[in-house]
mmCIF file of C-alpha atoms in Angstrom:
data_model
loop_
_atom_site.group_PDB
_atom_site.id
_atom_site.type_symbol
_atom_site.label_atom_id
_atom_site.label_comp_id
_atom_site.label_asym_id
_atom_site.label_seq_id
_atom_site.Cartn_x
_atom_site.Cartn_y
_atom_site.Cartn_z
ATOM 1 C CA MET A 624 26.421 -7.210 -19.470
ATOM 2 C CA GLU A 625 27.538 -10.360 -18.254
ATOM 3 C CA THR A 626 27.737 -9.474 -14.633
ATOM 4 C CA LEU A 627 24.534 -8.002 -15.081
ATOM 5 C CA VAL A 628 22.483 -11.280 -15.860
ATOM 6 C CA SER A 629 24.029 -12.889 -13.063
ATOM 7 C CA ASN A 630 23.705 -10.726 -10.391
ATOM 8 C CA THR A 631 20.008 -10.717 -11.731
ATOM 9 C CA ALA A 632 19.949 -14.019 -12.369
ATOM 10 C CA LEU A 633 21.580 -14.821 -8.731
ATOM 11 C CA CYS A 634 18.263 -11.572 -7.279
ATOM 12 C CA THR A 635 15.742 -13.622 -9.175
ATOM 13 C CA VAL A 636 16.906 -17.651 -7.596
ATOM 14 C CA ILE A 637 17.425 -15.923 -3.984
ATOM 15 C CA THR A 638 14.122 -14.221 -4.169
ATOM 16 C CA CYS A 639 11.765 -16.250 -5.069
ATOM 17 C CA SER A 640 12.790 -19.388 -3.744
ATOM 18 C CA SER A 641 12.632 -17.763 -0.717
ATOM 19 C CA TYR A 642 9.268 -16.135 -0.732
ATOM 20 C CA ALA A 643 8.119 -19.757 -2.412
ATOM 21 C CA ILE A 644 8.717 -20.618 1.433
ATOM 22 C CA GLY A 645 7.316 -17.756 2.752
ATOM 23 C CA VAL A 646 4.091 -18.101 1.378
ATOM 24 C CA ARG A 647 4.570 -21.250 2.680
ATOM 25 C CA VAL A 648 4.549 -21.035 5.961
ATOM 26 C CA PHE A 649 2.078 -18.672 6.101
ATOM 27 C CA GLU A 650 -0.543 -20.521 4.980
ATOM 28 C CA LYS A 651 0.375 -23.007 7.410
ATOM 29 C CA PHE A 652 0.819 -21.259 10.580
ATOM 30 C CA ASN A 653 -0.969 -18.506 9.037
ATOM 31 C CA LYS A 654 -0.456 -15.764 11.660
ATOM 32 C CA ASN A 655 0.320 -12.268 10.869
ATOM 33 C CA TRP A 656 2.783 -11.644 12.649
ATOM 34 C CA LEU A 657 3.847 -14.486 10.315
ATOM 35 C CA ASN A 658 3.818 -11.758 6.703
ATOM 36 C CA PRO A 659 5.698 -13.076 4.262
ATOM 37 C CA LEU A 660 7.682 -9.954 3.650
ATOM 38 C CA TYR A 661 9.502 -9.626 7.245
ATOM 39 C CA THR A 662 10.050 -13.719 6.525
ATOM 40 C CA VAL A 663 11.091 -13.972 3.461
ATOM 41 C CA THR A 664 13.066 -10.133 3.940
ATOM 42 C CA ILE A 665 15.130 -12.549 6.867
ATOM 43 C CA ALA A 666 15.818 -15.525 4.785
ATOM 44 C CA VAL A 667 16.912 -13.231 1.682
ATOM 45 C CA ILE A 668 19.172 -11.493 4.139
ATOM 46 C CA CYS A 669 20.247 -15.062 6.263
ATOM 47 C CA LEU A 670 20.822 -15.989 2.457
ATOM 48 C CA LEU A 671 23.559 -13.831 1.102
ATOM 49 C CA ALA A 672 25.269 -13.980 5.030
ATOM 50 C CA LEU A 673 26.063 -18.114 4.047
ATOM 51 C CA PHE A 674 26.352 -17.346 0.925
ATOM 52 C CA HIS A 675 29.146 -14.348 1.110
ATOM 53 C CA VAL A 676 27.029 -12.543 -2.030
ATOM 54 C CA ASP A 677 27.687 -8.322 -0.950
ATOM 55 C CA TYR A 678 24.751 -6.129 -1.249
ATOM 56 C CA ASP A 679 25.431 -4.140 -3.593
ATOM 57 C CA ARG A 680 25.521 -7.612 -5.922
ATOM 58 C CA TYR A 681 21.867 -8.196 -4.803
ATOM 59 C CA THR A 682 20.345 -4.659 -5.548
ATOM 60 C CA SER A 683 21.930 -4.774 -8.816
ATOM 61 C CA GLY A 684 20.695 -7.081 -9.740
ATOM 62 C CA SER A 685 16.446 -5.761 -8.789
ATOM 63 C CA GLY A 686 15.532 -4.092 -11.502
ATOM 64 C CA ILE A 687 13.260 -6.353 -12.942
ATOM 65 C CA PHE A 688 11.371 -5.829 -9.483
ATOM 66 C CA SER A 689 11.431 -2.548 -9.496
ATOM 67 C CA LEU A 690 9.256 -3.259 -12.996
ATOM 68 C CA LEU A 691 7.129 -4.949 -12.193
ATOM 69 C CA LEU A 692 6.365 -3.880 -8.791
ATOM 70 C CA GLY A 693 5.964 -0.492 -11.804
ATOM 71 C CA THR A 694 3.313 -2.486 -13.653
ATOM 72 C CA ALA A 695 2.273 -3.787 -10.396
ATOM 73 C CA THR A 696 1.320 -0.807 -9.074
ATOM 74 C CA VAL A 697 -0.815 0.100 -13.176
ATOM 75 C CA SER A 698 -2.540 -2.805 -11.863
ATOM 76 C CA LEU A 699 -4.281 -1.676 -9.016
ATOM 77 C CA ALA A 700 -6.425 -0.242 -11.686
ATOM 78 C CA VAL A 701 -8.536 -3.595 -11.871
ATOM 79 C CA PRO A 702 -10.381 -3.492 -8.716
ATOM 80 C CA LEU A 703 -11.119 -0.174 -7.761
ATOM 81 C CA TYR A 704 -12.469 -0.485 -11.425
ATOM 82 C CA LYS A 705 -14.341 -3.716 -11.022
ATOM 83 C CA GLN A 706 -15.915 -1.528 -8.073
ATOM 84 C CA ILE A 707 -17.005 1.400 -10.017
ATOM 85 C CA LYS A 708 -20.402 1.108 -8.635
ATOM 86 C CA LEU A 709 -19.815 1.573 -5.792
ATOM 87 C CA LEU A 710 -17.268 3.801 -5.499
ATOM 88 C CA LYS A 711 -19.405 6.088 -7.082
ATOM 89 C CA LYS A 712 -22.670 5.515 -4.621
ATOM 90 C CA HIS A 713 -20.433 6.452 -1.256
ATOM 91 C CA LEU A 714 -17.581 9.406 -3.663
ATOM 92 C CA PRO A 715 -18.253 11.355 -1.076
ATOM 93 C CA ILE A 716 -18.195 8.980 2.611
ATOM 94 C CA ILE A 717 -15.134 7.260 1.177
ATOM 95 C CA ILE A 718 -13.459 10.627 0.056
ATOM 96 C CA SER A 719 -14.042 12.609 3.427
ATOM 97 C CA SER A 720 -13.070 9.699 5.892
ATOM 98 C CA VAL A 721 -10.006 8.406 4.368
ATOM 99 C CA ALA A 722 -8.733 12.122 3.769
ATOM 100 C CA CYS A 723 -9.516 12.052 7.498
ATOM 101 C CA GLY A 724 -7.844 9.661 8.651
ATOM 102 C CA MET A 725 -4.474 10.032 6.282
ATOM 103 C CA LEU A 726 -4.184 13.872 7.121
ATOM 104 C CA ALA A 727 -4.572 12.591 10.321
ATOM 105 C CA GLY A 728 -1.865 9.653 9.663
ATOM 106 C CA VAL A 729 1.118 12.957 8.690
ATOM 107 C CA ALA A 730 -0.437 15.461 11.276
ATOM 108 C CA CYS A 731 0.535 12.393 13.528
ATOM 109 C CA ILE A 732 3.801 11.799 11.791
ATOM 110 C CA VAL A 733 5.086 15.541 11.694
ATOM 111 C CA LEU A 734 4.296 16.689 15.203
ATOM 112 C CA LEU A 735 5.068 13.775 17.115
ATOM 113 C CA ALA A 736 8.718 13.491 15.078
ATOM 114 C CA LYS A 737 9.465 17.337 15.888
ATOM 115 C CA GLY A 738 8.720 16.395 20.280
ATOM 116 C CA VAL A 739 10.240 13.418 19.852
ATOM 117 C CA ASP A 740 13.308 15.352 17.796
ATOM 118 C CA LEU A 741 13.163 12.341 15.004
ATOM 119 C CA ASN A 742 16.124 13.169 11.640
ATOM 120 C CA GLN A 743 14.461 14.130 9.144
ATOM 121 C CA GLU A 744 15.125 11.470 6.567
ATOM 122 C CA MET A 745 13.617 9.172 8.691
ATOM 123 C CA THR A 746 10.180 11.306 9.880
ATOM 124 C CA LEU A 747 10.080 12.375 5.780
ATOM 125 C CA SER A 748 10.528 8.456 4.724
ATOM 126 C CA LEU A 749 8.496 7.461 7.551
ATOM 127 C CA ILE A 750 5.511 10.386 6.138
ATOM 128 C CA PRO A 751 3.954 8.003 3.270
ATOM 129 C CA LYS A 752 3.828 5.096 5.515
ATOM 130 C CA SER A 753 0.100 4.950 5.368
ATOM 131 C CA VAL A 754 0.000 4.079 1.799
ATOM 132 C CA THR A 755 -0.270 0.674 0.243
ATOM 133 C CA ALA A 756 4.043 -0.067 -0.664
ATOM 134 C CA PRO A 757 5.061 0.037 -4.130
ATOM 135 C CA ILE A 758 3.912 3.727 -3.868
ATOM 136 C CA ALA A 759 5.053 5.020 -0.774
ATOM 137 C CA VAL A 760 7.713 4.209 -1.921
ATOM 138 C CA SER A 761 7.785 6.762 -4.608
ATOM 139 C CA ILE A 762 6.557 9.460 -2.908
ATOM 140 C CA SER A 763 9.625 8.218 -0.022
ATOM 141 C CA GLN A 764 11.962 8.351 -2.817
ATOM 142 C CA SER A 765 10.805 12.066 -4.248
ATOM 143 C CA LEU A 766 10.114 13.438 -0.649
ATOM 144 C CA GLY A 767 13.756 12.630 -0.047
ATOM 145 C CA GLY A 768 13.566 8.752 2.163
ATOM 146 C CA ILE A 769 14.098 6.035 2.745
ATOM 147 C CA PRO A 770 12.528 4.722 0.784
ATOM 148 C CA SER A 771 13.706 0.449 1.894
ATOM 149 C CA LEU A 772 12.534 2.222 5.475
ATOM 150 C CA THR A 773 9.558 3.493 3.636
ATOM 151 C CA VAL A 774 8.564 -0.257 3.092
ATOM 152 C CA LEU A 775 8.939 -2.026 6.059
ATOM 153 C CA PHE A 776 7.095 0.481 8.071
ATOM 154 C CA VAL A 777 4.647 0.755 6.101
ATOM 155 C CA ILE A 778 4.820 -3.329 7.361
ATOM 156 C CA THR A 779 4.732 -3.048 10.745
ATOM 157 C CA SER A 780 2.379 -0.913 11.113
ATOM 158 C CA GLY A 781 -0.144 -2.523 8.593
ATOM 159 C CA VAL A 782 0.778 -5.794 10.128
ATOM 160 C CA PHE A 783 -0.089 -3.013 13.861
ATOM 161 C CA SER A 784 -3.366 -2.458 12.752
ATOM 162 C CA LEU A 785 -4.239 -5.458 11.699
ATOM 163 C CA ILE A 786 -4.023 -6.565 15.080
ATOM 164 C CA THR A 787 -5.890 -3.763 16.838
ATOM 165 C CA GLY A 788 -7.580 -2.959 14.493
ATOM 166 C CA PRO A 789 -10.595 -5.847 15.723
ATOM 167 C CA LEU A 790 -10.763 -4.742 18.864
ATOM 168 C CA PHE A 791 -10.598 -1.292 18.406
ATOM 169 C CA PHE A 792 -13.355 -1.304 16.639
ATOM 170 C CA LYS A 793 -15.496 -3.824 19.406
ATOM 171 C CA TRP A 794 -14.642 -0.602 21.774
ATOM 172 C CA GLY A 795 -15.730 2.352 20.135
ATOM 173 C CA GLN A 796 -18.522 0.869 19.214
ATOM 174 C CA ILE A 797 -17.980 0.954 15.370
ATOM 175 C CA ASN A 798 -21.315 -0.828 13.966
ATOM 176 C CA SER A 799 -21.135 -0.029 10.649
ATOM 177 C CA ARG A 800 -19.280 -2.333 8.405
ATOM 178 C CA MET A 801 -17.894 0.237 5.964
ATOM 179 C CA ALA A 802 -16.895 2.841 8.374
ATOM 180 C CA ARG A 803 -14.339 -1.187 9.776
ATOM 181 C CA GLY A 804 -13.494 -2.028 5.715
ATOM 182 C CA LEU A 805 -12.540 1.570 5.396
ATOM 183 C CA ALA A 806 -11.115 2.108 7.999
ATOM 184 C CA LEU A 807 -8.435 -0.373 7.946
ATOM 185 C CA GLY A 808 -7.682 -0.900 4.246
ATOM 186 C CA ALA A 809 -6.461 2.501 5.144
ATOM 187 C CA SER A 810 -4.161 1.295 7.974
ATOM 188 C CA ALA A 811 -3.721 -1.771 7.363
ATOM 189 C CA GLN A 812 -3.818 -1.581 2.615
ATOM 190 C CA ALA A 813 -3.839 -4.538 1.137
ATOM 191 C CA LEU A 814 -3.287 -6.803 4.404
ATOM 192 C CA GLY A 815 -6.461 -5.034 5.699
ATOM 193 C CA ALA A 816 -8.635 -5.546 2.097
ATOM 194 C CA SER A 817 -8.047 -8.407 2.564
ATOM 195 C CA ARG A 818 -9.179 -9.176 5.728
ATOM 196 C CA ALA A 819 -11.964 -7.388 5.383
ATOM 197 C CA PHE A 820 -13.363 -9.198 2.281
ATOM 198 C CA GLU A 821 -13.393 -12.695 5.259
ATOM 199 C CA TRP A 822 -15.906 -10.680 7.215
ATOM 200 C CA GLY A 823 -18.050 -9.803 3.779
ATOM 201 C CA GLU A 824 -18.023 -8.334 0.741
ATOM 202 C CA LEU A 825 -18.803 -4.078 1.379
ATOM 203 C CA GLU A 826 -16.100 -4.167 3.848
ATOM 204 C CA GLY A 827 -13.547 -6.221 1.596
ATOM 205 C CA ALA A 828 -14.653 -3.899 -1.018
ATOM 206 C CA MET A 829 -14.860 -0.505 1.308
ATOM 207 C CA GLY A 830 -10.994 -1.743 2.562
ATOM 208 C CA SER A 831 -9.171 -1.868 -1.300
ATOM 209 C CA MET A 832 -11.405 0.921 -2.348
ATOM 210 C CA ALA A 833 -9.937 2.859 0.408
ATOM 211 C CA VAL A 834 -6.188 1.477 -0.168
ATOM 212 C CA SER A 835 -6.356 3.320 -3.754
ATOM 213 C CA ILE A 836 -7.757 5.924 -2.508
ATOM 214 C CA SER A 837 -5.551 6.931 0.012
ATOM 215 C CA ALA A 838 -2.516 5.885 -2.452
ATOM 216 C CA LEU A 839 -4.022 8.896 -4.369
ATOM 217 C CA PHE A 840 -4.494 11.375 -1.888
ATOM 218 C CA MET A 841 -1.423 11.001 -0.547
ATOM 219 C CA THR A 842 0.244 11.795 -3.736
ATOM 220 C CA LEU A 843 -1.636 14.891 -4.093
ATOM 221 C CA ILE A 844 -1.881 15.796 -0.481
ATOM 222 C CA SER A 845 3.048 14.635 -0.220
ATOM 223 C CA PRO A 846 4.335 17.673 -1.578
ATOM 224 C CA PHE A 847 1.765 20.002 0.505
ATOM 225 C CA PHE A 848 3.522 18.228 3.991
ATOM 226 C CA PHE A 849 7.218 18.144 2.777
ATOM 227 C CA HIS A 850 7.208 21.938 1.955
ATOM 228 C CA LEU A 851 4.616 22.805 5.190
ATOM 229 C CA SER A 852 6.645 20.576 8.143
ATOM 230 C CA PHE A 853 10.108 21.225 6.639
ATOM 231 C CA VAL A 854 10.504 24.859 4.732
ATOM 232 C CA MET B 1055 1.518 -18.544 -21.843
ATOM 233 C CA VAL B 1056 1.200 -16.367 -25.380
ATOM 234 C CA ARG B 1057 -1.496 -14.200 -23.457
ATOM 235 C CA ILE B 1058 -0.651 -13.576 -20.157
ATOM 236 C CA LEU B 1059 2.531 -12.160 -22.050
ATOM 237 C CA LEU B 1060 0.340 -9.323 -24.260
ATOM 238 C CA GLN B 1061 -1.258 -8.688 -21.736
ATOM 239 C CA PHE B 1062 1.854 -7.554 -19.834
ATOM 240 C CA LEU B 1063 2.984 -6.368 -22.513
ATOM 241 C CA THR B 1064 0.069 -4.043 -22.911
ATOM 242 C CA ILE B 1065 0.149 -2.999 -19.165
ATOM 243 C CA LEU B 1066 4.139 -2.710 -19.686
ATOM 244 C CA THR B 1067 3.457 -0.208 -22.357
ATOM 245 C CA ILE B 1068 0.015 1.400 -20.233
ATOM 246 C CA TYR B 1069 3.761 1.492 -17.545
ATOM 247 C CA LEU B 1070 5.708 2.843 -19.582
ATOM 248 C CA THR B 1071 3.193 5.708 -21.680
ATOM 249 C CA GLY B 1072 2.840 7.102 -17.841
ATOM 250 C CA ASN B 1073 6.620 7.479 -16.846
ATOM 251 C CA GLY B 1074 6.487 9.629 -20.452
ATOM 252 C CA LEU B 1075 4.344 10.679 -18.916
ATOM 253 C CA VAL B 1076 5.527 12.285 -16.109
ATOM 254 C CA ALA B 1077 9.014 12.894 -17.844
ATOM 255 C CA TRP B 1078 7.324 15.083 -20.766
ATOM 256 C CA LEU B 1079 5.040 17.864 -18.296
ATOM 257 C CA HIS B 1080 7.564 17.599 -15.365
ATOM 258 C CA LEU B 1081 4.202 15.231 -12.933
ATOM 259 C CA PRO B 1082 5.603 16.041 -9.804
ATOM 260 C CA LEU B 1083 3.366 12.228 -9.155
ATOM 261 C CA PRO B 1084 4.759 8.594 -9.883
ATOM 262 C CA GLY B 1085 4.781 6.600 -13.808
ATOM 263 C CA SER B 1086 3.258 3.875 -11.817
ATOM 264 C CA PHE B 1087 0.611 5.990 -10.031
ATOM 265 C CA VAL B 1088 -0.345 7.794 -13.617
ATOM 266 C CA GLY B 1089 -0.757 4.570 -15.279
ATOM 267 C CA MET B 1090 -2.534 3.542 -13.325
ATOM 268 C CA ILE B 1091 -5.617 6.404 -13.945
ATOM 269 C CA LEU B 1092 -4.717 6.098 -17.142
ATOM 270 C CA LEU B 1093 -5.115 2.023 -17.021
ATOM 271 C CA PHE B 1094 -8.752 3.083 -15.073
ATOM 272 C CA ALA B 1095 -9.917 5.760 -17.701
ATOM 273 C CA ALA B 1096 -9.446 3.622 -19.931
ATOM 274 C CA LEU B 1097 -11.279 0.961 -19.259
ATOM 275 C CA SER B 1098 -14.262 3.171 -17.234
ATOM 276 C CA LEU B 1099 -14.730 4.688 -21.005
ATOM 277 C CA GLY B 1100 -14.634 2.472 -22.453
ATOM 278 C CA VAL B 1101 -11.290 1.987 -24.678
ATOM 279 C CA PHE B 1102 -10.045 -1.092 -22.360
ATOM 280 C CA LYS B 1103 -11.753 -3.829 -21.951
ATOM 281 C CA LEU B 1104 -11.366 -5.663 -18.438
ATOM 282 C CA PRO B 1105 -10.230 -9.601 -20.699
ATOM 283 C CA TRP B 1106 -7.625 -8.048 -22.077
ATOM 284 C CA ILE B 1107 -5.931 -7.680 -18.537
ATOM 285 C CA GLU B 1108 -8.064 -8.490 -15.769
ATOM 286 C CA THR B 1109 -5.952 -12.151 -15.280
ATOM 287 C CA ILE B 1110 -1.850 -9.940 -15.873
ATOM 288 C CA ALA B 1111 -3.561 -7.751 -13.060
ATOM 289 C CA ARG B 1112 -4.412 -10.337 -10.712
ATOM 290 C CA LEU B 1113 -1.624 -12.373 -10.791
ATOM 291 C CA HIS B 1114 0.464 -9.366 -10.130
ATOM 292 C CA ILE B 1115 -1.837 -8.381 -6.897
ATOM 293 C CA ARG B 1116 -2.235 -11.867 -6.055
ATOM 294 C CA HIS B 1117 2.854 -11.618 -5.681
ATOM 295 C CA PHE B 1118 2.150 -7.555 -4.900
ATOM 296 C CA SER B 1119 5.084 -8.917 -1.726
ATOM 297 C CA LEU B 1120 7.598 -10.690 -3.235
ATOM 298 C CA LEU B 1121 7.617 -7.345 -5.681
ATOM 299 C CA LEU B 1122 8.595 -5.717 -2.618
ATOM 300 C CA ILE B 1123 11.526 -7.842 -1.372
ATOM 301 C CA PRO B 1124 14.379 -6.445 -3.404
ATOM 302 C CA SER B 1125 13.282 -3.007 -2.198
ATOM 303 C CA ILE B 1126 13.406 -3.867 1.427
ATOM 304 C CA ILE B 1127 16.221 -5.674 1.658
ATOM 305 C CA GLY B 1128 18.230 -2.828 1.601
ATOM 306 C CA VAL B 1129 17.686 -1.808 5.074
ATOM 307 C CA VAL B 1130 20.467 -3.989 6.573
ATOM 308 C CA HIS B 1131 22.199 -0.345 5.421
ATOM 309 C CA TYR B 1132 20.393 0.979 8.582
ATOM 310 C CA THR B 1133 20.028 -1.346 11.396
ATOM 311 C CA GLY B 1134 21.955 1.143 12.695
ATOM 312 C CA ALA B 1135 19.399 3.625 13.235
ATOM 313 C CA PHE B 1136 16.335 1.543 14.294
ATOM 314 C CA LYS B 1137 19.901 1.361 17.833
ATOM 315 C CA THR B 1138 19.320 4.851 18.463
ATOM 316 C CA GLU B 1139 15.784 5.767 16.951
ATOM 317 C CA GLY B 1140 14.103 2.872 16.883
ATOM 318 C CA ILE B 1141 12.042 4.024 20.289
ATOM 319 C CA LYS B 1142 11.361 7.267 18.683
ATOM 320 C CA LEU B 1143 9.713 4.690 15.581
ATOM 321 C CA ALA B 1144 8.290 2.949 17.866
ATOM 322 C CA ILE B 1145 6.926 5.375 19.344
ATOM 323 C CA ILE B 1146 5.310 7.402 15.725
ATOM 324 C CA LEU B 1147 4.351 3.931 14.459
ATOM 325 C CA THR B 1148 2.637 2.494 16.987
ATOM 326 C CA ALA B 1149 0.590 6.799 17.522
ATOM 327 C CA SER B 1150 -0.220 7.602 13.717
ATOM 328 C CA SER B 1151 -1.150 3.932 12.438
ATOM 329 C CA PHE B 1152 -4.351 3.932 15.520
ATOM 330 C CA THR B 1153 -4.876 8.178 15.057
ATOM 331 C CA VAL B 1154 -5.724 6.726 11.099
ATOM 332 C CA LEU B 1155 -7.930 3.680 12.213
ATOM 333 C CA LEU B 1156 -10.028 5.212 14.586
ATOM 334 C CA VAL B 1157 -10.406 8.661 11.888
ATOM 335 C CA THR B 1158 -10.672 7.155 9.596
ATOM 336 C CA ALA B 1159 -14.420 4.210 10.874
ATOM 337 C CA PHE B 1160 -15.329 6.887 13.084
ATOM 338 C CA THR B 1161 -15.794 9.773 10.309
ATOM 339 C CA ALA B 1162 -17.561 7.315 7.858
ATOM 340 C CA GLU B 1163 -19.316 6.155 11.102
ATOM 341 C CA TYR B 1164 -20.455 10.311 11.630
ATOM 342 C CA PHE B 1165 -21.594 9.909 7.736
ATOM 343 C CA GLU B 1166 -22.674 6.823 7.664
ATOM 344 C CA THR B 1167 -25.198 7.728 10.644
ATOM 345 C CA ARG B 1168 -26.191 11.472 9.894
ATOM 346 C CA ARG B 1169 -27.011 10.181 5.960
ATOM 347 C CA LYS B 1170 -29.530 7.065 8.002
ATOM 348 C CA ARG B 1171 -30.745 9.795 9.979
ATOM 349 C CA ARG B 1172 -31.754 12.535 7.423
ATOM 350 C CA LYS B 1173 -33.328 9.904 5.409
ATOM 351 C CA GLN B 1174 -35.446 8.565 8.349
ATOM 352 C CA ASP B 1175 -36.071 12.601 8.416
ATOM 353 C CA GLY B 1176 -36.780 13.172 4.779
ATOM 354 C CA ASN B 1177 -39.556 9.424 5.269
ATOM 355 C CA ILE B 1178 -41.303 10.986 8.092
ATOM 356 C CA SER B 1179 -42.336 14.313 7.086
ATOM 357 C CA GLN B 1180 -43.615 12.415 3.834
#
C-alpha cells in the first residue's frame, strides 16, 4: 500500500512537471513537431534515467492517469453534443466520408503489413492508429496489440497529417470547407480538429465530429478486421 | 472547487457504469466508449443538462495529452523493435495517414458537389 502511494506520487510529480514545461515550450515556439506528447515523453524518460527510477515503478504508479483517461473519453460526448444540429444536418456526408477514410486506412495498413511482412503484434498496434488516442488504446488492447506503441503511432501519423494535409488540399484542389475539416479530423484527430478551428468554425466543427465518428466507427469494425486479416 | 469535484464524480459514475455494462453484457467495446455514448444519450434526451458537467469536460479535453503520457512511456521497452522494423513502420504510417486524408477528403468533396448539383437542378426544374 505504502509503495503504491509513493509510486503514484512519484509518477504524478514527474509527469505533471514535465508536462508543464513541455506545454510552455510548445506555446513559445509553436511548431508541430514540438508536440508536447513527444517532448514530455522524452523529458519523462530522461528524468527516470537521471534519478535511476525503474520503469515498472513509474508504470505501477500510473493508475490514476488511466482512470482520468477513461473519464476524459466520456467527456468527449460534450463537444459532440454541442454540434448535434450540424451533425444531424450533414449526417450522410460525415458518416460516409469518415467511414470510407477509415476503411481505406485500415485496408492500407493490413495490406502493406502483409507486403513488408511486419509481425502480427505491430500490425495489430497499427490498425487503430487513425482514431483518437484513448479509444485507440482500448482497441489495441482488445485486439492484442501494444497500447503504448499505438499511442506513438496515433501521434506520429497525426503530426504527419497536420504537416502534409494543407499541402495536399491545395494540390488535390479540395475546396470544400467540410471536406477539409473532416479529412484533417479523421487523420490527425484532436490535433487536426484544433488546427481546423483556426481555419474556421465549420472546419473545426467538422474536424471534431470526424474525431468522434471515426472512434465510433472503428470501435465497431475493428473486431471484424481482426478476424478478416488473421484467421 | 466543490462544483468541479461534483462534476468529476458525475463523469466518474458514468464511466464506471460504462465499465459495469461492458462486464455485465460482455460487450466487445471499451467501457469508456460506452460511457461516452451514455452521456451523449443523456444529454440528447435532456436527462442531463450541459452545465452539470461542462467545466470538468473542458478541463479533461484541454489536458488530454497529459493523461496519455504514462501510456506512451512503455515504448522504451520496444526500442529494439524500432531498429529492425523502423523503416517498415515509417512506410506504413506515411502511406496509411495519406490514404485516410485523401479518401476522406475526396469522398466528402464528391458528396457535397453532388448535393449542390442536385439542388441546382431542382431549382432549374421548378
